[in-house]
Amino acid sequence: MAATRPASHQLVVLAVAAALVGGLFMLPKGIVKPKEGKSELNSDAARTANRDGGGMATNGSKAEASSGPVPASATDNNGGHSEGDGHDHSAEAAAPHTTATTAQRQELSSLLKEYGAAQGAEAKSQVATTLARRYEAVQRFDSAGYYLEQVAASKPGAKAWQQAADAYFQAFSFASAEERVKMLGGKARELYGKVLKEQPDNLDAKTNLGMTYMASENPMQGIALLREVLAADPRNEKALYNMGILAVQSNQYDKAALRFKELVKVNPKSVNGQFYLGVTLARTGAKEEARQAFLAAKSLSADPALAASVNEELAKLK
């Protein structure tokens, strides 16, 4: 999964419909220090994994995904929005990372009008592409996905479908509400399916597709896809990482440690790999090896939150 923001090298724990998958999986999005229990992990996830605003009424809701996002509106300082614009402004205000500046809101509103007035597929595609990039800039990835999908529908192709799928996957990976997880994961699956129809060997698309299945009623399909990726490319970092995280989810720390060991062999500078290798080794009792992994992770990043998490884990090894 692409990391386009200057975020921490650690992970945010993502709660994805525990009733569907029986636990958690984690994606490299931000910071959260490891916890011992799933209840604590769920609590952290509910607070942090809501880049989409965390609710069905927020920007990019199910209705918007089918008919297009409503215009950007003010969500800070109560400035300038229409009460009938279709937003749940209180939910957006609670997610400041999705709040656009005044200039960004004005540009989005202008672009939305331009998109509505554009004549012809080519003109609409050009505006849609710009809109998608502007929505990505304010981390409203579902809205970005919608417009990238319009571009792909106008000029179908694996690259265009994947850009739309990746945007929906970003939104999916930050969603906290179960209904949104299902909806966004389903949308990403649909679009990755189009990619793989044209490029069956696209391992990046197949890996992300596999992770969306982990929040579906068929999680074993997701595991099967990740195994297909590793069969084709045993050194695939993303698949190794996600298989390790899925093993952590099921408390199979010995299997998880093996995955993370493979990952750091492939990429010794993987901060996520080193950190979670330390976590899993510590859980299996290999304290000295865990210590070395934690120190390696700490040496690879200047992030103070990572350093604090490493120090906490090292203290547990004494």
XYZ file of N, CA and C in Angstrom, residues 21 106 122 219:
12
model
N -14.635 -10.598 10.879
C -13.333 -11.236 10.761
C -12.805 -11.765 12.093
N -12.840 26.475 -1.263
C -13.243 27.318 -2.387
C -12.830 26.691 -3.715
N -13.972 14.097 -22.495
C -12.585 14.523 -22.289
C -12.512 15.678 -21.299
N -13.265 -14.061 4.532
C -11.865 -13.698 4.808
C -10.867 -14.726 4.292
